[in-house]
Every structure is written in structure tokens, then in C-alpha cells.
Coordinates of N, CA and C in Angstrom, one line a residue:
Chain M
X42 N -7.9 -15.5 6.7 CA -8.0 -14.2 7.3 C -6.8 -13.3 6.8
X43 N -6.6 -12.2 6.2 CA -5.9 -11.2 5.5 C -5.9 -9.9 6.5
X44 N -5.6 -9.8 7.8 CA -5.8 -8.6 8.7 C -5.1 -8.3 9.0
X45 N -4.3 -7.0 9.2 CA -4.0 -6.5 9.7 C -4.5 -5.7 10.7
X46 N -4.3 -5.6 11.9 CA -4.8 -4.4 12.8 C -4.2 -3.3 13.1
X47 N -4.2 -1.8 13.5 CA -3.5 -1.0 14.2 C -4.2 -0.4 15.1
X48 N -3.4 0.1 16.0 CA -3.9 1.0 16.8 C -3.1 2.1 17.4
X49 N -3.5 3.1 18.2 CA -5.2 3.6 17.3 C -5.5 4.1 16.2
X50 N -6.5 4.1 16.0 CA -6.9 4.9 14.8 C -6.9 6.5 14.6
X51 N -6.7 6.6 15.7 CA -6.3 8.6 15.9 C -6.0 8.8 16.7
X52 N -4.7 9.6 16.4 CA -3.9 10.1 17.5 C -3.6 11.9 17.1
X53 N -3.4 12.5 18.3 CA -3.1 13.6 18.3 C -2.1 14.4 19.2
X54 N -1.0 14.9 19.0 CA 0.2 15.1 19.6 C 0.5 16.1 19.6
X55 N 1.2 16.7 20.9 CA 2.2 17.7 20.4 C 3.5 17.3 20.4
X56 N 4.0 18.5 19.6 CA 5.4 18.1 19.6 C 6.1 17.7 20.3
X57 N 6.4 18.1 21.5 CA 7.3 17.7 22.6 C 6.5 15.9 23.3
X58 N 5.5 15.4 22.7 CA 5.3 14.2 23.7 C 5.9 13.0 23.1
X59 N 5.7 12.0 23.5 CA 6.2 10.8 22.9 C 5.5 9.7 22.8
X60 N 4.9 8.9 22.0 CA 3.9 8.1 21.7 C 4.5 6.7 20.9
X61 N 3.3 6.0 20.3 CA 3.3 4.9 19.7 C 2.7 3.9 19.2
X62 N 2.9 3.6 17.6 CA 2.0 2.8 17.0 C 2.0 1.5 16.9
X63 N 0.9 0.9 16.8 CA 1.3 -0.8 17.2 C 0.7 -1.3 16.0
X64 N 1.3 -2.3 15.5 CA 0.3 -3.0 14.5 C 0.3 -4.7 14.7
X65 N -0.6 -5.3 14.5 CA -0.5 -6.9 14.6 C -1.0 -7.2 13.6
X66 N -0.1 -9.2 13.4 CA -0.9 -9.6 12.3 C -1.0 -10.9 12.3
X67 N -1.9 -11.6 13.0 CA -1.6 -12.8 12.5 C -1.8 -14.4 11.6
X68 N -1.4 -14.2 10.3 CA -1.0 -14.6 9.1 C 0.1 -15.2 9.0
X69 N 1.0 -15.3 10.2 CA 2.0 -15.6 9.9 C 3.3 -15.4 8.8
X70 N 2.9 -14.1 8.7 CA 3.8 -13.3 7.7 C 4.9 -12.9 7.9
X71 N 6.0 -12.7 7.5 CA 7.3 -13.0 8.1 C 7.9 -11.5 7.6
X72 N 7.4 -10.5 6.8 CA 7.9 -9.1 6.6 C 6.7 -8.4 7.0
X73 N 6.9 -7.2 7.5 CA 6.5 -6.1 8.0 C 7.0 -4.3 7.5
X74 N 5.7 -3.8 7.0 CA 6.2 -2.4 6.8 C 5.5 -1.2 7.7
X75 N 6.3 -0.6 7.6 CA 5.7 0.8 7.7 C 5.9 1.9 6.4
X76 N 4.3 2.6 6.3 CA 4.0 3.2 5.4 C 4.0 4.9 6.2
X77 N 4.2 6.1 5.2 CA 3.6 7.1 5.6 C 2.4 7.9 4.3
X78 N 1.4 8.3 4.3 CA 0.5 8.5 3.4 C 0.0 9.8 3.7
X79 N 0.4 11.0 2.6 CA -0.5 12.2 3.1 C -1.5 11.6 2.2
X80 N -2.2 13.2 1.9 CA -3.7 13.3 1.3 C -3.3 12.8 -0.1
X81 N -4.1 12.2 -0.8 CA -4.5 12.1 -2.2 C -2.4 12.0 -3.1
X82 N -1.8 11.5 -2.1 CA -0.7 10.6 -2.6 C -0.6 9.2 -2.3
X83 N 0.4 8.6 -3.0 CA 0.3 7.2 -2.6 C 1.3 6.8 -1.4
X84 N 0.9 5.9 -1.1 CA 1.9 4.9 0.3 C 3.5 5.5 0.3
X85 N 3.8 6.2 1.0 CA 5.6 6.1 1.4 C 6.4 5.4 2.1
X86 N 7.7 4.1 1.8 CA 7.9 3.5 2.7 C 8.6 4.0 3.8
X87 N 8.5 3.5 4.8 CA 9.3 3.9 5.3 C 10.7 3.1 6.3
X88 N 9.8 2.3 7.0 CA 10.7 0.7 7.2 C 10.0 -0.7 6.9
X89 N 11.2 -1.5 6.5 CA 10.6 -3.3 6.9 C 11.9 -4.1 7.7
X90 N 10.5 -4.9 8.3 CA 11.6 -5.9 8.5 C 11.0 -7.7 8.5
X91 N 12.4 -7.8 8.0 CA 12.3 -9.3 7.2 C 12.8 -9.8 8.2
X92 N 11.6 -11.2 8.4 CA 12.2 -12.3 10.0 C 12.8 -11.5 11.0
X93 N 11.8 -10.6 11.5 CA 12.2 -9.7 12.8 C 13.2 -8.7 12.7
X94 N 14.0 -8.6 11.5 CA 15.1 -8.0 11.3 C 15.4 -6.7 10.9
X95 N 15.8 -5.6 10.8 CA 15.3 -4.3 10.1 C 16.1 -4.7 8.8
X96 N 15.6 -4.5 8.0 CA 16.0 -4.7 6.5 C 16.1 -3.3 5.6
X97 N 14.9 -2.1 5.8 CA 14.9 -1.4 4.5 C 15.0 -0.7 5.9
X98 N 15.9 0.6 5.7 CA 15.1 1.9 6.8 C 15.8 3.0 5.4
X99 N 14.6 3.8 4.7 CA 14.4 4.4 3.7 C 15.1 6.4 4.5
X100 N 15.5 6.2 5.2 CA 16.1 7.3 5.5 C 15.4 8.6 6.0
X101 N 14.9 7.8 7.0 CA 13.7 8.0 7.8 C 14.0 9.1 9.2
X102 N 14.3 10.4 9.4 CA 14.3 10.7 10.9 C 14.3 10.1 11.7
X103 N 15.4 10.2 12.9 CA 15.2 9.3 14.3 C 14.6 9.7 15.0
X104 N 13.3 10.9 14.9 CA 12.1 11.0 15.7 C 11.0 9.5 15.3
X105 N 11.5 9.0 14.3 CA 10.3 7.8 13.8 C 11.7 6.8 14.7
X106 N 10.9 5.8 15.6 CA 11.8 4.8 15.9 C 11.3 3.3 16.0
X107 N 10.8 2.6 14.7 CA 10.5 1.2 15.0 C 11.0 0.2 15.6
X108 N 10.4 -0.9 15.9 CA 10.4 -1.8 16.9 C 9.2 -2.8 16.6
X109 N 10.6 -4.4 16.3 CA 9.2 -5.3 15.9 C 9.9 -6.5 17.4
X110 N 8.8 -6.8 17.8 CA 8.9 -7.9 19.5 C 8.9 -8.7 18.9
X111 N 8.1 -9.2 18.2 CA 8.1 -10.8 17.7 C 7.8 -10.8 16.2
X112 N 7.0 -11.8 15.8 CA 7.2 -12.1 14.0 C 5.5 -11.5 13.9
X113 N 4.3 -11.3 15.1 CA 3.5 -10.7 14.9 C 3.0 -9.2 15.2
X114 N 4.1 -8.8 15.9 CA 4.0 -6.9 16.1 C 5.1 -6.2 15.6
X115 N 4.8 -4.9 15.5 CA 5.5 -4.0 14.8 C 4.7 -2.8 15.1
X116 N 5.9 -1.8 16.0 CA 5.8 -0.8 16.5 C 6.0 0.5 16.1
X117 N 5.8 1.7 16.0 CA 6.4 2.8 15.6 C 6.5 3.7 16.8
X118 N 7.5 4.4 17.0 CA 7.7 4.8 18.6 C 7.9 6.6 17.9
X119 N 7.3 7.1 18.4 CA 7.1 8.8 17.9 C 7.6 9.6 18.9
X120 N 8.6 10.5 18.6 CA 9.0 11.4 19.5 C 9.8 12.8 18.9
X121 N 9.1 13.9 19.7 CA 9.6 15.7 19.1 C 9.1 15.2 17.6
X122 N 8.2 14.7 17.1 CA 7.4 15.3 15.8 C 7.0 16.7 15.3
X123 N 7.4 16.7 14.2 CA 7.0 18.0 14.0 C 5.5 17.8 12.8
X124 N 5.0 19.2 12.9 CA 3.4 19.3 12.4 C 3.4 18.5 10.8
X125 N 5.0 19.1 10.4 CA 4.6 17.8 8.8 C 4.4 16.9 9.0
X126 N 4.7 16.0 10.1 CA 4.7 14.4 10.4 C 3.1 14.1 10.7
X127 N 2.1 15.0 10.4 CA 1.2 14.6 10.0 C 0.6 14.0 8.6
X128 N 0.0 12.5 9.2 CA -0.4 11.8 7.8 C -1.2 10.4 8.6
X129 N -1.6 9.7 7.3 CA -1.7 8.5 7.7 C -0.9 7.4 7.7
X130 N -0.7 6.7 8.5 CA 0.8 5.8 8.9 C -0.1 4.6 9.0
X131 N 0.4 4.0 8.0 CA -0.3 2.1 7.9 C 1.3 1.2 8.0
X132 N 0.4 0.4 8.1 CA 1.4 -1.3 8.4 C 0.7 -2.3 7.2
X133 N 2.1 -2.8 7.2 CA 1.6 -4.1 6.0 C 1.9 -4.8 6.1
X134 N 2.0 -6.0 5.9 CA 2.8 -7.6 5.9 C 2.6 -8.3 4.7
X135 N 3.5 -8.8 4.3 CA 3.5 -10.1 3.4 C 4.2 -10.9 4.0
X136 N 4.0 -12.2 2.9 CA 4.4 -13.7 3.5 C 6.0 -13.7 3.5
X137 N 6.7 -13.1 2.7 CA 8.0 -13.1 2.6 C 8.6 -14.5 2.1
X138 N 7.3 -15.3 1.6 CA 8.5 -16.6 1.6 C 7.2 -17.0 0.2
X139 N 7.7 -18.2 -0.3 CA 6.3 -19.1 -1.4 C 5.6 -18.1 -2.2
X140 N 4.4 -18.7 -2.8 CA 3.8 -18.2 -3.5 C 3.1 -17.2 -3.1
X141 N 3.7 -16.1 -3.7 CA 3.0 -14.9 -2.9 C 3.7 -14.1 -2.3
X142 N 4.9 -14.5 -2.1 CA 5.6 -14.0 -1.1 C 5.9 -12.0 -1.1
X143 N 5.6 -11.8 -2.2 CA 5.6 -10.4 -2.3 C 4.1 -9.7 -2.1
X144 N 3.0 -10.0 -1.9 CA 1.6 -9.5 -1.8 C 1.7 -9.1 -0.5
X145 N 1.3 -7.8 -0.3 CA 1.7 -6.7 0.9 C 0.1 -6.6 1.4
X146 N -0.4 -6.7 2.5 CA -1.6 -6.3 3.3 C -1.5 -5.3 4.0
X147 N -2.5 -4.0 4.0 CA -2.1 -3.2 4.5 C -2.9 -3.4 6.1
X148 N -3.2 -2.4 6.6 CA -4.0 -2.3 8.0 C -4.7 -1.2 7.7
X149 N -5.9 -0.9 8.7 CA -6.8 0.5 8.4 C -5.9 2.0 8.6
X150 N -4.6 2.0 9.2 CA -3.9 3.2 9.5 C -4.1 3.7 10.7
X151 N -3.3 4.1 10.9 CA -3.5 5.5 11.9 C -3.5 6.7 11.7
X152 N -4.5 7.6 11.8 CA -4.2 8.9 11.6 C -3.6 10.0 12.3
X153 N -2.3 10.6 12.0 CA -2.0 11.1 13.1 C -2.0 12.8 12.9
X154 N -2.2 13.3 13.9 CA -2.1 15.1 14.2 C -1.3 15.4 14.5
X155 N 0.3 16.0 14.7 CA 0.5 16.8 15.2 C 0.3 18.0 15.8
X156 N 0.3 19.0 16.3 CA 0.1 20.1 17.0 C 1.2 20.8 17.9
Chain A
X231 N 11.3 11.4 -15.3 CA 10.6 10.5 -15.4 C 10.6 9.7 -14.2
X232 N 8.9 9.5 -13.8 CA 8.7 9.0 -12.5 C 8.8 7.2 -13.0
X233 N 9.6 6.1 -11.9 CA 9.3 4.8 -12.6 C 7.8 4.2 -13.3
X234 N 6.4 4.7 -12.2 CA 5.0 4.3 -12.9 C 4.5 5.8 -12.7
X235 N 3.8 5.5 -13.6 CA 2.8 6.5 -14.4 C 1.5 6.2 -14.3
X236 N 0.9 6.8 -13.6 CA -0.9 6.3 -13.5 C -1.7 7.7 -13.7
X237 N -2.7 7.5 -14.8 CA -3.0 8.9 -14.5 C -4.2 9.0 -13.6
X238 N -4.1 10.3 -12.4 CA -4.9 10.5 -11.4 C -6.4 10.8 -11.4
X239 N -7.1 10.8 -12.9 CA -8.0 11.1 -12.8 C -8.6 12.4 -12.4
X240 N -10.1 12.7 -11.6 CA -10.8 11.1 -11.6 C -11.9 11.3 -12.6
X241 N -12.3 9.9 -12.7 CA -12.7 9.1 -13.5 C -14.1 8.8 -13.2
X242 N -15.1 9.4 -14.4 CA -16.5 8.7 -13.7 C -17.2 8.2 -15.2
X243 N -17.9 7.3 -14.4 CA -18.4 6.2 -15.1 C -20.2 6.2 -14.9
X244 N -20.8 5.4 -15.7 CA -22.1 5.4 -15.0 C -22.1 4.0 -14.8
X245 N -23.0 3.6 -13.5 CA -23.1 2.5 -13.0 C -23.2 1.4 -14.3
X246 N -22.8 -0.2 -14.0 CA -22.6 -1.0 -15.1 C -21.7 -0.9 -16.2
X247 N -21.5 0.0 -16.2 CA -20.1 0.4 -17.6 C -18.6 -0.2 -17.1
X248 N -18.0 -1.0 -18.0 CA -16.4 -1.4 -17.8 C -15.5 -0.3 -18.3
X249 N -14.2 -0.6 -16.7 CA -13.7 0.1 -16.3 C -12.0 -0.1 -16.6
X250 N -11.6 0.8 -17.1 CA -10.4 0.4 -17.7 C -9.3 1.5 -16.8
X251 N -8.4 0.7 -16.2 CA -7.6 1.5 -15.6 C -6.3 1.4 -15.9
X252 N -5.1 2.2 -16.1 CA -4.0 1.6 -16.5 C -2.6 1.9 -16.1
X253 N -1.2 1.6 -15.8 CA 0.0 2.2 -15.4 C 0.6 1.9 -16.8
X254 N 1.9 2.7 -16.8 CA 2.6 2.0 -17.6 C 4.2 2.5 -16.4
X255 N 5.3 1.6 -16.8 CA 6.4 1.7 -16.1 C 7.8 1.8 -17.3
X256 N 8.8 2.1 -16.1 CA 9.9 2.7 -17.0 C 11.1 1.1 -16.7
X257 N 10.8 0.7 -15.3 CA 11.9 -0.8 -14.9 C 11.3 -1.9 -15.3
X258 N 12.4 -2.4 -16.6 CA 11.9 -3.5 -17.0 C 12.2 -4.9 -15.7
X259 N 12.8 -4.4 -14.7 CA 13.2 -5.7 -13.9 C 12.1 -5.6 -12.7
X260 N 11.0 -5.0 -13.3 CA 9.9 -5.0 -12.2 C 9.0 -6.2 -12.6
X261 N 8.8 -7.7 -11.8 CA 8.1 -8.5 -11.9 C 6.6 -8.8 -11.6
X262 N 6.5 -8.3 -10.1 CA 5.4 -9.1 -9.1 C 4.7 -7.3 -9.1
X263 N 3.3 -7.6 -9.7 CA 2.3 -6.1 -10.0 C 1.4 -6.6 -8.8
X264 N 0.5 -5.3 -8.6 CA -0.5 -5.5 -7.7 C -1.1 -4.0 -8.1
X265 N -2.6 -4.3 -7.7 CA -3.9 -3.4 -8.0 C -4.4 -3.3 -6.7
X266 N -4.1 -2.1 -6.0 CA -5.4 -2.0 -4.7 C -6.1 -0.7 -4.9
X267 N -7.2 -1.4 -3.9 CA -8.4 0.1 -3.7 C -8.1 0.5 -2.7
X268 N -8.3 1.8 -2.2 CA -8.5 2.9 -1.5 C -9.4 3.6 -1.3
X269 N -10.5 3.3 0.1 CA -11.6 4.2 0.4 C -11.1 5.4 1.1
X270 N -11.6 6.6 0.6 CA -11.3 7.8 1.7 C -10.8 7.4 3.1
X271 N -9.6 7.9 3.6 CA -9.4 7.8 4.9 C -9.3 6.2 5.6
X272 N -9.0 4.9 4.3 CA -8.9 3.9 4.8 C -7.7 3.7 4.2
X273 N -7.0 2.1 4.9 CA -5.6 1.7 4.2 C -6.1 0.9 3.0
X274 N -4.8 0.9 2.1 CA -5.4 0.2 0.6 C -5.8 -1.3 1.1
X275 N -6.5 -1.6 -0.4 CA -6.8 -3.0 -0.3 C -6.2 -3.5 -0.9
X276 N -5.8 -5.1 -1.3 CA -5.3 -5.7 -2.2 C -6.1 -6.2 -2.9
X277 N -6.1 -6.3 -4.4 CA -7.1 -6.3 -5.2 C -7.1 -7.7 -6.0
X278 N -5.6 -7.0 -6.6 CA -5.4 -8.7 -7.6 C -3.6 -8.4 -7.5
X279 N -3.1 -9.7 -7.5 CA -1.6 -10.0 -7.5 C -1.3 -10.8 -8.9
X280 N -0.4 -10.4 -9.9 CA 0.2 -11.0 -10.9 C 1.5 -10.9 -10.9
X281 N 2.1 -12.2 -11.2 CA 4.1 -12.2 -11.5 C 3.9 -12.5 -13.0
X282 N 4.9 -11.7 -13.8 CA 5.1 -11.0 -14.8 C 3.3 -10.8 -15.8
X283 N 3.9 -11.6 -16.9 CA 2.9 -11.4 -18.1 C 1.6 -12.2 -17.6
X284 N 0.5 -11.6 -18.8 CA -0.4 -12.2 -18.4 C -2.1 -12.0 -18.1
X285 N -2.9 -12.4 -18.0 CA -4.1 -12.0 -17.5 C -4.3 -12.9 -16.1
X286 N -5.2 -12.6 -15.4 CA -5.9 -12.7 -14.0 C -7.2 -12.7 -14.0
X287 N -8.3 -13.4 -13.8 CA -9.5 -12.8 -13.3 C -10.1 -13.7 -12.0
X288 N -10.4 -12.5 -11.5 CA -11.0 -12.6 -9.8 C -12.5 -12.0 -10.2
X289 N -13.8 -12.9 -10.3 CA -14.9 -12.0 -10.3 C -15.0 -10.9 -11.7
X290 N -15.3 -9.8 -10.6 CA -15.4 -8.8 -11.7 C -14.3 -8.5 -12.3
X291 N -13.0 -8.9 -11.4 CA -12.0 -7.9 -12.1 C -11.1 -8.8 -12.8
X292 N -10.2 -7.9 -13.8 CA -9.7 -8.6 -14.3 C -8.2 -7.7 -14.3
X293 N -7.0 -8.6 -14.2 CA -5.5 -7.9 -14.2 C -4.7 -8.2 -15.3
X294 N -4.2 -7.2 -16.2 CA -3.6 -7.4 -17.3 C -1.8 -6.9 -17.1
X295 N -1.3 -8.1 -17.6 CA 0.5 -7.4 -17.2 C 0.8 -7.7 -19.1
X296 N 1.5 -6.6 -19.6 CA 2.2 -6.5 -20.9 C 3.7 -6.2 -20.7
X297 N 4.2 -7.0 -20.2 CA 5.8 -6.8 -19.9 C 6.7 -6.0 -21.1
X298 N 6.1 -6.4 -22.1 CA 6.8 -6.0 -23.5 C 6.5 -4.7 -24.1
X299 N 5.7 -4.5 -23.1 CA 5.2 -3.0 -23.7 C 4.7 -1.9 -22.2
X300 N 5.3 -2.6 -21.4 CA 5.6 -2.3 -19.6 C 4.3 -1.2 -19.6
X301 N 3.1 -2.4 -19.1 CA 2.2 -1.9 -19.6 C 1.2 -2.6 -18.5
X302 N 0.5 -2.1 -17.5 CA -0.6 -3.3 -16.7 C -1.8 -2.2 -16.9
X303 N -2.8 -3.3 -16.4 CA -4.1 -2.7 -16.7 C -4.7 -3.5 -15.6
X304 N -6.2 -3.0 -15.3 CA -7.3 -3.2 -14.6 C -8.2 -2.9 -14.9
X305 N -9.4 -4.1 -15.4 CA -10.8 -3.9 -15.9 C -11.6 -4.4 -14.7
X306 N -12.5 -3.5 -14.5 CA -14.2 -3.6 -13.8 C -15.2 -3.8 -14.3
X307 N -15.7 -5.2 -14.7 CA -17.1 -5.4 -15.2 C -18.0 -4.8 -14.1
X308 N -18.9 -4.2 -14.9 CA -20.1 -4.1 -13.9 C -20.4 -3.6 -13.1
X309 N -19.7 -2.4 -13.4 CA -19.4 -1.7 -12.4 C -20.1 -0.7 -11.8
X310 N -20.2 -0.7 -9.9 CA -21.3 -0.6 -9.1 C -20.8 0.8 -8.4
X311 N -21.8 1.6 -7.4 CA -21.4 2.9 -6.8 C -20.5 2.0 -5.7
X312 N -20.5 1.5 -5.2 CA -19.4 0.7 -4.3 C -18.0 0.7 -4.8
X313 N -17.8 0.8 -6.1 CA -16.1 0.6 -6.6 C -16.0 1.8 -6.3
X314 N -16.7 3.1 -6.1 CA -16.0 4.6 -5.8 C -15.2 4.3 -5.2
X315 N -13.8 4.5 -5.3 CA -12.5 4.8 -4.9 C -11.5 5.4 -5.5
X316 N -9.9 4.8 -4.5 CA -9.0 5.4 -5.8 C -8.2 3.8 -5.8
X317 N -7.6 3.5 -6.7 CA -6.7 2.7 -7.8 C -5.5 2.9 -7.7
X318 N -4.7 2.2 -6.8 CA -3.5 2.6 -6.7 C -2.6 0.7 -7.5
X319 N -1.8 1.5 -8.4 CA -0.9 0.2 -8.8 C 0.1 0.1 -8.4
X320 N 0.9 -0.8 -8.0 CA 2.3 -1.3 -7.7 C 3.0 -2.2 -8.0
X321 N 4.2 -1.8 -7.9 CA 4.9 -2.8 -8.6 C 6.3 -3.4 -7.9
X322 N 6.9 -4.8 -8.2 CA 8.4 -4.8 -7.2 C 9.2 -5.8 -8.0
X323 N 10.3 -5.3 -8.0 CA 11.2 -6.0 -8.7 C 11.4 -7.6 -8.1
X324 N 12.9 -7.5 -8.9 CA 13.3 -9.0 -7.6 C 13.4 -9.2 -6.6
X325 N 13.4 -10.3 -5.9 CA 13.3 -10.1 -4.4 C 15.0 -9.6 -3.4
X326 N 16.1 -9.2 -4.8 CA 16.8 -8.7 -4.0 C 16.8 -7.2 -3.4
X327 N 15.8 -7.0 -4.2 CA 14.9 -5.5 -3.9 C 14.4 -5.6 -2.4
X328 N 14.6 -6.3 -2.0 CA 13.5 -5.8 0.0 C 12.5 -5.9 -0.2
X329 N 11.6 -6.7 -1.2 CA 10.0 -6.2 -1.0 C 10.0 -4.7 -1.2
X330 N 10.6 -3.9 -1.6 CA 9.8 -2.8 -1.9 C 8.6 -2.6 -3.2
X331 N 8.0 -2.0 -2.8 CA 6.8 -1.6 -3.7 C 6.9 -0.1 -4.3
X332 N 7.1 0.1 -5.6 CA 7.0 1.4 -6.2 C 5.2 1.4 -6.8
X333 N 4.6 2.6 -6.0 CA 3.3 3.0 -6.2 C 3.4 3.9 -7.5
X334 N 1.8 3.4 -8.1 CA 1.8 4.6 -9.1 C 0.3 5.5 -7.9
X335 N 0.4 6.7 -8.3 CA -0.2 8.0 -7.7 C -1.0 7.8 -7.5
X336 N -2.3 7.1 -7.8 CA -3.5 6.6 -8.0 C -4.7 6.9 -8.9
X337 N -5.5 6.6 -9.3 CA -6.8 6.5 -10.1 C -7.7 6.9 -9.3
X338 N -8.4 8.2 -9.2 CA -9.7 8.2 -8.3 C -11.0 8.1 -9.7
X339 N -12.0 6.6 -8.9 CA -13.1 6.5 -10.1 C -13.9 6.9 -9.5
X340 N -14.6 7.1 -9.7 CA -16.5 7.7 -9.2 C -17.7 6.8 -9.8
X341 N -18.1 6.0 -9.5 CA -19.1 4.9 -10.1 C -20.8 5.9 -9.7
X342 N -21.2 6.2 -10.9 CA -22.6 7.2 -10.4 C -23.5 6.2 -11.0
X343 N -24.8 6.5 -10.1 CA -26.0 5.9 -10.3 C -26.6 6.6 -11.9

């Protein structure tokens, strides 16, 4: 099983609210990303984290604020977004460890609106 | 100069015809490639995974790495209106890189009846 899940699949906000994306996976995969994706570009990182840990934070606004609980969730916590922060926001995991350890799975995304 | 270069197409084919898709890159310390698809409005897939040189085949597809000439590729035998998508390639260096992935921009194909 290669799945990731997120939820939800659409979200719609205004600026001033505060929300949050969840993703699970379990694979027992030991890194975790978050992606941001407009239209007809490819994937942008945005964080990972290796064995629960924050590892990459790509210089990301502190309106984006991740949060991973255990080795199978990984959160994105949204707050005062502004209308560019519209896109689709996926999660990924790989194994982080053996053969393979770099092959990244994504999840269906979430699509978000600002407003 | 962007690190991968993919050209964005798109690309149409008539059903059954092989499908040749390609990146080329600028970091030669890039090892571990990967090929995913992308349906409209879905997250990518993972297609085929190769570390360094080499060929791959899964089924229809087949993954080509030319390290020497920083060069990968992606062939589709047989190709059906279901492969409509886009082609996105990636690439990651050593692992003291973070797992990051540098995306090329993607390939949109069109498989027509």
C-alpha cells in the first residue's frame, strides 16, 4: 500500500481565519513533506521532516506553521493567508532509510482558496 | 540556467505510438531520478525510481538515466488515452541534501484516439 491521504480536499478561507491540513501515511515512512503547487507548475517544497524532526523549512512564511505528532501525521496549520496562498498543497513521504529511501509518495492534495 | 530542463510541451500522440519524454540537468551530483504523472487537479504519481545510470522497465514504461551526458528519459509503449497527463521528472542528489527533489516543469502528453 503506497497512500497517502489528506484532508480535505477543499478548503476555502478567508484571510483572517485559521485552519488546517492533515496528512497520514501509513507505510511507515520516516520523512514527510509538504509541497505547494500552483497551476501547470511543478511541486514547491516547502517543509520536511526526518524522524519527526523539522529538517528542511525552505523559507516558508510563519502564516504556514507545520506540525508532525507522530511518525504517521503531518500537519499544516494556516493562519492571516493571503489570496496568493492559493494553490494545491500535497504531502509526501518516503522511506528515509534502505532501498528506496529517496522515492517520495505524494497524497491527492488539498486545494485551497483563499478569499 | 534552471538545474532540469524539461520541455513543457504538450505533446500529442496517436493512440499506440511510443512515447519519448526527456530532462536533461545541469548537477552532476544528482543521483536518485524519478518520473511521475500528474492528472489534472490530482497529486503526482510515482512512476519509475532509478539511482544513477542505467535502464528500468516496469510494463509499458521504460526509465533511462545517462549520467554522462546528464540526460534521463521516459518511454511509453503503447500508448493509451489514459496516459493523458503531465510528466513531471525529478531529481536528488546525496542524501546530505534532505531528500530534496528538484522538479523539471513538466511534459503535458495528450494520447488521442
Amino acid at each position: 500500500d503506497t497512500e497517502v491521504t489528506q484532508t480535505p480536499k477543499h478548503l476555502v478561507m478567508g484571510m483572517t481565519n485559521k485552519k488546517s491540513l492533515k496528512c497520514e501515511q501509513h507505510m511507515g515512512h520516516r520523512a514527510m513533506y509538504w509541497y505547494k503547487q500552483k497551476a501547470k507548475k511543478p511541486p514547491e517544497l516547502m517543509f520536511v521532516y526526518s524522524y519527526e524532526k523539522l529538517s528542511i523549512n525552505e523559507s516558508v512564511p510563519s502564516r504556514f506553521s507545520p506540525e508532525c505528532p507522530n511518525s504517521s501525521l503531518l500537519n499544516l496549520h494556516l493562519h492571516a493567508l493571503q489570496p496568493e496562498d492559493s494553490a494545491l498543497y500535497l504531502c509526501a513521504s518516503s522511506p528515509g532509510q534502505g532501498t528506496g529511501a529517496y522515492e517520495q509518495y505524494f497524497g491527492p492534495g488539498t486545494r485551497l482558496t483563499v478569499t | 540556467q534552471k538545474e532540469v530542463e524539461q520541455d513543457p510541451g504538450p505533446l500529442s500522440v496517436p493512440e499506440g505510438a511510443i512515447v519519448s519524454l526527456n530532462c536533461t540537468y545541469s548537477n552532476s551530483a544528482f543521483q536518485y531520478f524519478m518520473w511521475y504523472r500528474q492528472y489534472s487537479r490530482k497529486g503526482p504519481e510515482l512512476l519509475m525510481y532509478t539511482y544513477s545510470s542505467g535502464n528500468k522497465e516496469d510494463g509499458r514504461f521504460t526509465a533511462q538515466v545517462d549520467k554522462s551526458s546528464k540526460y534521463i528519459s521516459l518511454f511509453i509503449r503503447d500508448s493509451q488515452p489514459s496516459d493523458s497527463a503531465t510528466y513531471l521528472c525529478a531529481m536528488s542528489a546525496d542524501p546530505g541534501g534532505g531528500n530534496k527533489l528538484t522538479f523539471g516543469t513538466g511534459t503535458q502528453l495528450k494520447v488521442e484516439l
